[in-house]
Coordinates of C-alpha atoms in Angstrom, one line a residue:
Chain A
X253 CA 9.7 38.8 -17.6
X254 CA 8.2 37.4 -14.8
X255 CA 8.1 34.3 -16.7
X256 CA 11.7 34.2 -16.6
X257 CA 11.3 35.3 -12.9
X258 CA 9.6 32.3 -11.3
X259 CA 12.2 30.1 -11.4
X260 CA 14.4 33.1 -9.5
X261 CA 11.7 33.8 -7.3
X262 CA 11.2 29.7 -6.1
X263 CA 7.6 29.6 -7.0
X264 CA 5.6 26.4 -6.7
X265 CA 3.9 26.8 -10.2
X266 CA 6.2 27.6 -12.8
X267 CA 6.0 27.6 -17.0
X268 CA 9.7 28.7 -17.1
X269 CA 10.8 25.2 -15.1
X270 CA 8.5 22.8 -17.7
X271 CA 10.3 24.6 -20.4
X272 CA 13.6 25.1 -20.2
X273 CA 13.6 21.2 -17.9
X274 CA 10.7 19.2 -20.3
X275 CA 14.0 16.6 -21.3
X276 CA 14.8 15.7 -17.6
X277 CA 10.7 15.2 -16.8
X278 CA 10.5 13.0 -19.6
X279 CA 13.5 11.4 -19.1
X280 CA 12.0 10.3 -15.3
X281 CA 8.9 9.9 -16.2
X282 CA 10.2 7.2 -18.8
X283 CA 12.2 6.1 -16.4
X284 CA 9.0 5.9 -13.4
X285 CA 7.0 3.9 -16.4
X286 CA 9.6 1.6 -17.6
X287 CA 10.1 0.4 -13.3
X288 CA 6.6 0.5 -13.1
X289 CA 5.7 -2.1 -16.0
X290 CA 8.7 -4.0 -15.6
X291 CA 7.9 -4.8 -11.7
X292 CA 4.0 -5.6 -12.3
X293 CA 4.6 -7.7 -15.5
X294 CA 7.4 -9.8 -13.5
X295 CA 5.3 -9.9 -10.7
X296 CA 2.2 -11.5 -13.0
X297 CA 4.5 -14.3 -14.3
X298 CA 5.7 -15.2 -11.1
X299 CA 2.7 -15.1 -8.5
X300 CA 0.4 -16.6 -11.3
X301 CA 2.4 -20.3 -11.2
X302 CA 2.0 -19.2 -7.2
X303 CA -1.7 -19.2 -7.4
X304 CA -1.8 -21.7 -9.0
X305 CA 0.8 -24.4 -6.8
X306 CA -1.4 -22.5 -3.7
X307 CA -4.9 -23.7 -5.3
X308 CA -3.6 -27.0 -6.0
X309 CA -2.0 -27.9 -3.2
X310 CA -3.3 -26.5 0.5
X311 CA -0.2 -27.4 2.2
X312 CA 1.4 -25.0 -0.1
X313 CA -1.4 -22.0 0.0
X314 CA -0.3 -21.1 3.5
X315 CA 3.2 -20.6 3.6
X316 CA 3.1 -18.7 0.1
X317 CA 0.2 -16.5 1.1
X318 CA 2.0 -15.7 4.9
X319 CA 5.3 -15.2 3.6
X320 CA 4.2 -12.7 0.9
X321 CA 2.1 -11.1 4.0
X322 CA 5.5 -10.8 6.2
X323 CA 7.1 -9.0 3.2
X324 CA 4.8 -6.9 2.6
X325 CA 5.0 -5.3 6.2
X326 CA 8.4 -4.3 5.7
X327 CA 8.9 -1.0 5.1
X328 CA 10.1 0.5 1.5
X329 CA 13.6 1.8 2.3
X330 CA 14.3 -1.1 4.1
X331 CA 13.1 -3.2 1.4
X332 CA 15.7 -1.8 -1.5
X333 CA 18.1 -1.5 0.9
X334 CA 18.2 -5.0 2.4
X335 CA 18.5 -5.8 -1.2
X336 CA 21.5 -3.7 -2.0
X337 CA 23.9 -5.9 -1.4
X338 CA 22.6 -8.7 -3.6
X339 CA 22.5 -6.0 -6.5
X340 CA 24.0 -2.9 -5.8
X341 CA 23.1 0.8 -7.0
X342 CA 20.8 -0.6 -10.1
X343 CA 17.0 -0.5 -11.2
X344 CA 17.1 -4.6 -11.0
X345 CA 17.2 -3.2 -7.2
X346 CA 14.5 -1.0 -6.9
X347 CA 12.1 -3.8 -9.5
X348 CA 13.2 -6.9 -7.1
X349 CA 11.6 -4.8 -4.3
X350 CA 8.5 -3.4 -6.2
X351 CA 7.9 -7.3 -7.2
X352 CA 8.0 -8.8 -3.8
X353 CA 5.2 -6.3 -2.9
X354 CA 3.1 -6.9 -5.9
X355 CA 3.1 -10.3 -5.0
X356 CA 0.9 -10.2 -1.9
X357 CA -1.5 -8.9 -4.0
X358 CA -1.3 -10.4 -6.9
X359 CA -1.4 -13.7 -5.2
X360 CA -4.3 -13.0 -3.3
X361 CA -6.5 -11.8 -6.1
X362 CA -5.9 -14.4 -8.4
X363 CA -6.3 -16.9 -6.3
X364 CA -9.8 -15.5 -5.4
X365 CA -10.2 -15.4 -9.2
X366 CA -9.5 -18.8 -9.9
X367 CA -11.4 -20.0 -6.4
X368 CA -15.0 -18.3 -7.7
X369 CA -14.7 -20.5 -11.0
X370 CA -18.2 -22.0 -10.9
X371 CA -18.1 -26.0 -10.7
X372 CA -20.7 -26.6 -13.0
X373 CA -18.3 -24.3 -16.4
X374 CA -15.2 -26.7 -15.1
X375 CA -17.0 -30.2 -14.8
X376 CA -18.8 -29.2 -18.4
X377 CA -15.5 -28.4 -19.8
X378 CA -14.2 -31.4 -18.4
X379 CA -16.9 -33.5 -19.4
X380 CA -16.8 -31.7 -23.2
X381 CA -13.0 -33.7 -23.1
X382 CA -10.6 -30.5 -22.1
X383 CA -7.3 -31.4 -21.1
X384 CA -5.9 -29.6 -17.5
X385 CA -4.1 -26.9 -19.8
X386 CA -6.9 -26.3 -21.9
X387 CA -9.5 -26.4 -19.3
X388 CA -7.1 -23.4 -17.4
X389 CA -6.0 -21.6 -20.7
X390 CA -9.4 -21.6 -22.1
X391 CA -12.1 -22.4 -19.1
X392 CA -10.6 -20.7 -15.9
X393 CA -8.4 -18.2 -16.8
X394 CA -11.1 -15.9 -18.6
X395 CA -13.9 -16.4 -15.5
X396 CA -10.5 -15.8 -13.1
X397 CA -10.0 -12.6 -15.4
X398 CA -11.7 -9.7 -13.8
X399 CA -10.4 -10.6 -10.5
X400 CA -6.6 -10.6 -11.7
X401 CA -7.1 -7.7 -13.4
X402 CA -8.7 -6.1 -10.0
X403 CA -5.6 -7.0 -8.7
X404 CA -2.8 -5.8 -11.1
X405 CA -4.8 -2.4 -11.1
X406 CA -4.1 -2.1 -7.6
X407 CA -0.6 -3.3 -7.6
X408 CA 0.0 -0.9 -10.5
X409 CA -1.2 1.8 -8.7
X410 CA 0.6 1.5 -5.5
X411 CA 4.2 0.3 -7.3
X412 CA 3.5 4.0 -9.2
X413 CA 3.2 5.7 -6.1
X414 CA 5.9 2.9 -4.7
X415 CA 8.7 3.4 -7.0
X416 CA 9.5 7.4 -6.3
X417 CA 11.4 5.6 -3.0
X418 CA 13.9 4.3 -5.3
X419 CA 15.2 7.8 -5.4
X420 CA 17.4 6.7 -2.6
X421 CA 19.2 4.9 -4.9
X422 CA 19.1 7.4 -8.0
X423 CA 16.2 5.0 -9.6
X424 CA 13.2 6.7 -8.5
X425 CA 12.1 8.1 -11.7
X426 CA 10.6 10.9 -10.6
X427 CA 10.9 9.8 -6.9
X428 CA 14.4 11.1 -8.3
X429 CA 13.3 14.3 -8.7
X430 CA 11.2 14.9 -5.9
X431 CA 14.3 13.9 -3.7
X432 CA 16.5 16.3 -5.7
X433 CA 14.2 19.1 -5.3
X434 CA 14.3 18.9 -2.0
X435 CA 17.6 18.9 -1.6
X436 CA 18.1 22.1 -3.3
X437 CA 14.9 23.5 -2.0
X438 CA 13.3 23.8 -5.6
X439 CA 9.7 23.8 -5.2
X440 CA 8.8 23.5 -8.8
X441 CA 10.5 20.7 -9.7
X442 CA 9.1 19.0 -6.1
X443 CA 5.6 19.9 -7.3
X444 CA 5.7 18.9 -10.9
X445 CA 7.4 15.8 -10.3
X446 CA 5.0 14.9 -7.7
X447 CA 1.8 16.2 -9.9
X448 CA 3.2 13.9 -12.5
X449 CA 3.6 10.9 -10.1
X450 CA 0.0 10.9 -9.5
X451 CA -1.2 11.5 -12.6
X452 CA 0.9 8.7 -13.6
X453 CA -1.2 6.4 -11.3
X454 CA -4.5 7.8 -12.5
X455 CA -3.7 7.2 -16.2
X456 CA -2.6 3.6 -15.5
X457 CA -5.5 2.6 -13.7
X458 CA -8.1 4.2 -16.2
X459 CA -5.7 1.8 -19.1
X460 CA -6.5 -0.8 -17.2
X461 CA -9.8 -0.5 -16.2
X462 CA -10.3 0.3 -19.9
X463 CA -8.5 -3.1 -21.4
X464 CA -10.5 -4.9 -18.1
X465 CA -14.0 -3.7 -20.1
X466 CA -12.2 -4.8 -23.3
X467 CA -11.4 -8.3 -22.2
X468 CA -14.3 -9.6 -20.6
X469 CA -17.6 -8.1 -22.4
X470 CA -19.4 -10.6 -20.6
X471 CA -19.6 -9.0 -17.1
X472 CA -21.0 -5.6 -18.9
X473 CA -23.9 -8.3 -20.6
X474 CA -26.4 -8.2 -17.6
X475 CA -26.8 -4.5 -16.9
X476 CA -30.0 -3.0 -17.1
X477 CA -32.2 -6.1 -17.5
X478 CA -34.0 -6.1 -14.1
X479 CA -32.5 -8.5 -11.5
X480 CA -28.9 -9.6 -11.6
X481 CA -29.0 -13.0 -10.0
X482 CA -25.7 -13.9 -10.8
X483 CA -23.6 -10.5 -9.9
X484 CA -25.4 -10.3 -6.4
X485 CA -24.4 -14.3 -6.1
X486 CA -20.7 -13.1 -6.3
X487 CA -21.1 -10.2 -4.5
X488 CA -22.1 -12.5 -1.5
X489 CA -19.6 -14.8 -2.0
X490 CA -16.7 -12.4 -2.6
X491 CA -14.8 -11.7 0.8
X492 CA -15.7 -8.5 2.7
X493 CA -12.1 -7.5 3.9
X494 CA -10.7 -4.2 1.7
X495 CA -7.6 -4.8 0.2
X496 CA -4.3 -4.6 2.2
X497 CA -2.6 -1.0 1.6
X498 CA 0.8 -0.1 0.8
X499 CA 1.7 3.3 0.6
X500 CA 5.4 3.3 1.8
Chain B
X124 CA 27.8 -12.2 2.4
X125 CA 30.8 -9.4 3.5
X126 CA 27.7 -6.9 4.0
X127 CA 26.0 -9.2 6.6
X128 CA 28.8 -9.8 9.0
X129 CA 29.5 -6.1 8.9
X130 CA 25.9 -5.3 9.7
X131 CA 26.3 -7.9 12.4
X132 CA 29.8 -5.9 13.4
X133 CA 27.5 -2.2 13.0
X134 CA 24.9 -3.6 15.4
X135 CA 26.8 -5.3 18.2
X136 CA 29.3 -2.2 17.9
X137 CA 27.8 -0.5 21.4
X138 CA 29.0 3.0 20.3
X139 CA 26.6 2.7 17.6
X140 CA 23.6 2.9 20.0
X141 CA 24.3 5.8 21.9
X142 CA 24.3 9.2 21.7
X143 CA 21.9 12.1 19.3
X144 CA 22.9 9.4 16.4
X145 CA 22.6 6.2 18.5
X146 CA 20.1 3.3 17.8
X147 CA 18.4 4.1 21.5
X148 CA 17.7 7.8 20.4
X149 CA 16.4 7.2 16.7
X150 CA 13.9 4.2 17.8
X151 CA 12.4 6.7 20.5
X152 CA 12.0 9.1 17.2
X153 CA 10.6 6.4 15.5
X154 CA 8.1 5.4 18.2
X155 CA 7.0 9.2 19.5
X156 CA 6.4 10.2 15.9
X157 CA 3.8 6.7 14.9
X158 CA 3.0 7.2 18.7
X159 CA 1.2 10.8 18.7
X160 CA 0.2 9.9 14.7
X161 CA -1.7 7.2 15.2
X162 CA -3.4 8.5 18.1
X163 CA -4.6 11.4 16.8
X164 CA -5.7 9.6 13.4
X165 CA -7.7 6.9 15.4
X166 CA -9.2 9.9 17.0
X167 CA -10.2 11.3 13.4
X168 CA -11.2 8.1 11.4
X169 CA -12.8 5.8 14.0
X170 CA -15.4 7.6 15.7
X171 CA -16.4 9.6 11.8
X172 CA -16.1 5.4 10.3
X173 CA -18.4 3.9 12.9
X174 CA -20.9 6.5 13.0
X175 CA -21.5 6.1 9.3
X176 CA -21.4 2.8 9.2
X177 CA -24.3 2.7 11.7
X178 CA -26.2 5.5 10.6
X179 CA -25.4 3.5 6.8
X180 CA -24.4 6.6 4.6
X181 CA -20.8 7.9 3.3
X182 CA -20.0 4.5 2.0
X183 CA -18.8 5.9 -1.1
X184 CA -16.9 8.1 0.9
X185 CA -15.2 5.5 3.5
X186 CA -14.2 3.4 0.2
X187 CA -12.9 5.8 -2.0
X188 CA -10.3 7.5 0.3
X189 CA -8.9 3.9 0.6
X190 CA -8.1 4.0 -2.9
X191 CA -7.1 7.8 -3.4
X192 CA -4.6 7.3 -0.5
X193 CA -3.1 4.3 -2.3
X194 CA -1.8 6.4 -5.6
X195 CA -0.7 9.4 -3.9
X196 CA 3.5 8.8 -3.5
X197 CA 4.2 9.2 0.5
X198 CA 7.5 10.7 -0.7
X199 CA 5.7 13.1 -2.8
X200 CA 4.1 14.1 0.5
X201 CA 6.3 14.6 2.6
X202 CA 8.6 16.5 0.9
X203 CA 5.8 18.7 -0.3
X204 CA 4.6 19.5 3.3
X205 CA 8.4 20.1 4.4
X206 CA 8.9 22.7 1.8
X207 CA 5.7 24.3 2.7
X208 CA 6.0 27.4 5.8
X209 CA 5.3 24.1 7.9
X210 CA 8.5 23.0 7.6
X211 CA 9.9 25.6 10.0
X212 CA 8.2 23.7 12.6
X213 CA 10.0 20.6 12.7
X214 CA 8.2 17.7 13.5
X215 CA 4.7 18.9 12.1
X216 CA 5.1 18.1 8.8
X217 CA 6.2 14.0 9.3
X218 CA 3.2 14.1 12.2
X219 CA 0.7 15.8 9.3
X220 CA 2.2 13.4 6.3
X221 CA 1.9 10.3 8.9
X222 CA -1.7 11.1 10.2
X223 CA -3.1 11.3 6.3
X224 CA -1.7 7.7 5.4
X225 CA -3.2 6.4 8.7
X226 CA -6.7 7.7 8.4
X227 CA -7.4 5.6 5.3
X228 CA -7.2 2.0 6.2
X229 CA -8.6 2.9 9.7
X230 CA -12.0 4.5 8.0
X231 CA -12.4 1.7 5.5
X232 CA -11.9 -1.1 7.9
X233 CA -14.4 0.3 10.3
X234 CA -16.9 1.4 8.1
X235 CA -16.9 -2.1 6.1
X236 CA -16.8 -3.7 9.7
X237 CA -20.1 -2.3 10.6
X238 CA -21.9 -2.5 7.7
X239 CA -20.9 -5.6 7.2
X240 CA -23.0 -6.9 10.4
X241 CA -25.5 -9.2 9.5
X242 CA -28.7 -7.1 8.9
X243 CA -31.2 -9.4 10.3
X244 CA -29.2 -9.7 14.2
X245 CA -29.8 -6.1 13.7
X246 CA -33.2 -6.3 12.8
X247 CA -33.4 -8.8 15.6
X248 CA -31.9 -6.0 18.3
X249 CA -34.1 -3.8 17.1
X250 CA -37.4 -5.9 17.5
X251 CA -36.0 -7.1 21.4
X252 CA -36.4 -3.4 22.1
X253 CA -32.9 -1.9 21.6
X254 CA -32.1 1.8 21.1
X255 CA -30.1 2.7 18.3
X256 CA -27.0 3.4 20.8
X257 CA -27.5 -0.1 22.5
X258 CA -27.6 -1.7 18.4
X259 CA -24.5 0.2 18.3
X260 CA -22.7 -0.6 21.7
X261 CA -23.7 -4.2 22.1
X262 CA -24.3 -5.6 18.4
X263 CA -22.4 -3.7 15.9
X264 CA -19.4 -3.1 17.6
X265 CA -18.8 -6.3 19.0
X266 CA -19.4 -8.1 15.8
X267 CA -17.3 -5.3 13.6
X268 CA -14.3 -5.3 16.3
X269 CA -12.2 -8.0 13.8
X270 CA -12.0 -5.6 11.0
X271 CA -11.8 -2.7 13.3
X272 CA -8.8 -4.1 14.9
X273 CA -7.5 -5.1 10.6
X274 CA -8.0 -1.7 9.9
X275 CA -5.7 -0.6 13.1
X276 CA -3.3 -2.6 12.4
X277 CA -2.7 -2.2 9.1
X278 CA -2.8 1.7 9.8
X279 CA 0.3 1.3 12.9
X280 CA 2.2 -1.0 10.1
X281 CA 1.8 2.0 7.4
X282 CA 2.8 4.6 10.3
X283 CA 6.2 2.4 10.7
X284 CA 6.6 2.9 7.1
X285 CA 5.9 5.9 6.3
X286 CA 7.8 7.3 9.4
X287 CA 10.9 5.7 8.2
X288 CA 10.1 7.4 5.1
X289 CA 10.0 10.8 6.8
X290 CA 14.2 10.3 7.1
X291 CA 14.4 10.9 3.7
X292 CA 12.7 14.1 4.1
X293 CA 15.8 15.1 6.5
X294 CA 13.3 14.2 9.8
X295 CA 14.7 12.0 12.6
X296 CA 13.8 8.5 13.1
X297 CA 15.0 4.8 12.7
X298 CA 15.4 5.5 8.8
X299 CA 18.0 8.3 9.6
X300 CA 20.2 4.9 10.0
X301 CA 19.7 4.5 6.3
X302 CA 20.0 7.5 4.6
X303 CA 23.2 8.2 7.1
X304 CA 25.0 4.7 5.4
X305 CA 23.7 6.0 2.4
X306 CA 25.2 9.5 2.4
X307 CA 28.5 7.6 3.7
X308 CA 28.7 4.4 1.2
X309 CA 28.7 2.7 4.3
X310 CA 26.5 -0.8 3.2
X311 CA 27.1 -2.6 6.3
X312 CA 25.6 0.8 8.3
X313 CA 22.2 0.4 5.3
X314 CA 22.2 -3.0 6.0
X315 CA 22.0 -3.0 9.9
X316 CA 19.6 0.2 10.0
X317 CA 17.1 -1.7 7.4
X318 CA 17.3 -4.6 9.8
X319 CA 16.2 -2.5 12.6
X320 CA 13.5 -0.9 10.8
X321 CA 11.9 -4.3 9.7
X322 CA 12.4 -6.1 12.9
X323 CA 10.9 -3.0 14.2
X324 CA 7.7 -3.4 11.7
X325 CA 7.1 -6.8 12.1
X326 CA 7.6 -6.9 15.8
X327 CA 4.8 -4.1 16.0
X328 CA 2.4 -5.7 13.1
X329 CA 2.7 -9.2 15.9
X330 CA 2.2 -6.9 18.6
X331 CA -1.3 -5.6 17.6
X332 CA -2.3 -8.9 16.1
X333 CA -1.7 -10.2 19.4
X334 CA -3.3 -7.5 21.2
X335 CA -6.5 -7.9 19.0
X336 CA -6.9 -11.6 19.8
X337 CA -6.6 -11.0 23.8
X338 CA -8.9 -7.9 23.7
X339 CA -11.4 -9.6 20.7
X340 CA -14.8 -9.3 22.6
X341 CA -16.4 -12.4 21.1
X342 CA -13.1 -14.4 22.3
X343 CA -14.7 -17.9 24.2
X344 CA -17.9 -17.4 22.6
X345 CA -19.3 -19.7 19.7

C-alpha cells in the first residue's frame, strides 16, 4: 500500500513511478542517446577536415579555432533558440546546437593530436614511399588517436549533460522530463530523470574510455618497466591549460 | 529572415524595455544574480585552489571536480534545488545552483596555475632567503595570475549561462525573455531575448579578458 502511496504522497524516491512510467523513461532516454550520438558523430566528421585545413594552413587555424571559441560562450537557450528560425520546433535544432559546441573541442584536441605526431614516424613513412592519404590514414591518425578520443569523451560528456536544454523545445530527452516534472511539481520524475541523465554521462565516458584502451594498446605497452622516457616527453610537451567547460 | 526584422521590431519597440517584464529590469536580474554568485564562489574556490597549489596536495581533488561538474545537467540542478524546501526562498536556489558551476573552473585553473610554476624559480626563491608566504606572494602568484584570471573568466561566462538557465526554472533574469516568447509562440520575442543574452555573454567574456590583460602583473616585463 504505501507503494501505491508514494506517487500520492510526492516522494522523491518512488518504485510506483519506475513502474507504472518505465515506457516514457525509455522512450527519453532513447531519445537523450540518439541526440547525444547524432551531435558528437556530426561533430567528428566535420571539425576533423577542420583540423586538418587549421594544421595545414596557419592563416586558417585562427579564425576556425576563434570562431568556434566565440560560439562556445554563448549560452545554451540562446543557442537553440537563435537557431529556431532556421529549423523550427525539431531535434535537427537542438543537434545543430549540440554540434557547434562540440566543435571547440573537438577541434582543439585533434589538432593537438595531430601537432604531437613525432617528425621522425612521418619523415620515415614518407621516406618508406606513403602517399599524403596514407601517411594520415595509416601514420597520423593512430598516434593523433588518444588525443581525439580525449576529446570526444569530453564532448560526449558535456553534450549529455547539454542536451536536457532542449526541453525547451520538447527535444530534451529527458531534459524533457525534468522540465515537465517541474512544472507539475512531480519530484519523482524530476529525480529519476535527472539520476538517469548522469548516469547516462558516466556510462558513455567509461564506453569510451574502454574502446580508447581497445584502440591504441600501444600507450598501455610501457607501464611498469621502470622509467617512461617517452610518456614524461609528452607530458612536458602537452599544454598545461584544463580544458574549456561547458555546463550550460 | 521574417524572424530577424521582428526581433529588430521587438528590440527597438521601447515598451519592451520597461516595466517588472522590461529588458532594463531582467538584465539587472541577470547581473545581481552572476553578481553575488560569482563573488561568493571566488571567495570559496580561490583562496582553497591557491593554498593547495602551494602547499602541492589535493591535486586529484582540484582536477576531478572539473570533470564531475562537466556531466552533471545544470537543468537537472536547478530544478532539483527549486523543488527542494529551498525553493520557498526565491532567489536561493539559482544563487546555490550558480555558485556550484562557478567553483569548478575557478579551482582548477588556480590550482594548475600554481603548480604549474616553474619548480626551480621556486627553488631559486627559496635559496635567496624567501618565506614560504613571500614564494607565495611574489613568485607563485604572479607567475600563476594568467590561468588564475582563465579560470575567472571562464567561471563569469558559465555564470551567464547558467543564470539564463535559471529562467527555465521559473527564476527572473534575461532568459525570462525566452521562455516568455516561448510560452507565447512569439519567435521574433525568442529571437530578440537570445540576442540579448549572447550579446550579454560575449560582451562580459571581452570584458574580463580585457580586465586581465590591464591588471596581468607581469604586463611590460620580459
Amino acid at each position: 500500500m504505501s507503494e501505491q502511496n508514494c506517487l500520492v504522497r510526492n516522494e522523491w524516491v518512488c518504485g510506483e513511478y519506475l513502474r507504472t512510467r518505465s515506457q516514457e523513461l525509455v522512450d527519453a532516454t532513447v531519445q537523450h542517446v540518439g541526440i547525444t550520438v547524432a551531435s558528437v558523430v556530426i561533430g567528428v566528421l566535420i571539425s576533423l577536415p577542420l583540423a586538418l585545413l587549421a594544421r595545414r594552413r596557419r592563416a586558417f587555424a585562427a579564425p576556425v579555432l576563434g570562431l568556434t571559441t566565440v560560439l562556445y560562450s554563448i549560452p545554451s537557450l540562446a543557442m537553440f533558440s537563435l537557431l529556431l528560425p532556421l529549423f523550427g520546433l525539431s531535434p535537427a535544432l537542438v543537434i545543430t546546437g549540440l554540434v557547434l559546441y562540440s566543435l571547440t573541442i573537438l577541434v582543439r584536441n585533434i589538432l593537438a593530436g595531430l601537432q604531437s605526431v613525432p617528425e621522425e614516424a612521418t619523415e620515415a613513412a614518407r621516406g618508406m614511399g606513403y602517399g599524403p592519404l596514407r601517411l594520415l590514414w595509416e601514420v597520423e591518425l593512430p598516434l593523433a588517436l588518444p588525443a581525439l578520443l580525449a576529446g570526444v569523451r569530453i564532448a560526449t560528456v558535456s553534450t549529455v549533460a547539454l542536451t536536457t536544454v532542449g526541453a525547451i523545445v520538447d527535444y530534451g530527452g529527458l531534459g524533457t522530463l525534468i522540465l515537465g516534472g517541474l512544472d507539475s511539481d512531480f519530484k519523482a520524475q524530476v529525480l529519476t530523470a535527472s539520476v538517469l541523465c548522469v548516469a547516462l554521462a558516466v556510462l558513455a565516458d567509461l564506453l569510451l574510455l574502454g574502446l580508447q584502451r581497445l584502440l591504441t594498446p600501444w600507450t598501455r605497452a610501457t607501464r611498469g618497466r621502470g622509467p617512461r622516457p617517452r610518456r614524461r616527453r609528452v607530458a612536458a610537451a602537452a599544454p598545461a591549460l584544463p580544458e574549456p567547460e561547458k555546463v550550460a | 529572415m521574417n524572424a530577424i526584422s521582428g526581433a529588430c521590431d521587438w528590440l527597438s519597440t521601447s515598451a519592451n524595455w520597461q516595466g517588472e517584464k522590461g529588458v532594463w529590469h531582467r538584465l539587472a536580474e541577470h547581473l545581481y544574480f552572476s553578481g553575488v554568485a560569482l563573488g561568493i564562489a571566488c571567495l570559496i574556490a580561490l583562496p582553497l585552489a591557491l593554498w593547495l597549489g602551494h602547499i602541492g596536495r589535493g591535486g586529484a581533488l582540484a582536477v576531478n571536480v572539473s570533470n564531475v561538474g562537466r556531466a552533471v545537467p545544470t537543468l537537472a540542478v536547478l530544478v532539483l534545488l527549486t523543488l527542494t524546501p529551498l525553493g520557498r526562498h526565491g532567489d536561493v536556489p539559482t544563487l546555490i545552483a550558480l555558485v556550484l558551476f562557478a567553483v569548478p573552473p575557478l579551482l582548477t585553473n588556480a590550482y594548475v596555475g600554481v603548480r604549474e610554476v616553474d619548480r626551480s624559480v621556486v627553488e631559486a626563491a627559496r635559496g635567496m632567503g624567501m618565506s614560504g608566504g613571500q614564494v607565495f606572494a611574489r613568485v607563485e602568484l604572479p607567475l600563476a595570475y594568467p590561468l588564475v584570471m582563465t579560470g575567472l573568466r571562464s567561471a563569469a561566462v558559465q555564470v551567464i549561462a547558467t543564470a539564463t538557465l535559471a529562467a527555465m526554472a521559473g527564476e527572473g533574469g534575461l532568459g525570462r525573455i525566452i521562455t516568455a516568447g516561448f510560452n507565447l509562440q512569439d519567435t521574433p520575442q525568442v529571437v530578440a531575448g537570445a540576442v540579448l543574452v549572447a550579446a550579454l555573454a560575449l560582451v562580459v567574456e571581452g570584458a574580463f579578458v580585457a580586465v586581465g590583460r590591464l591588471c596581468d602583473p607581469m604586463r611590460g616585463r620580459a
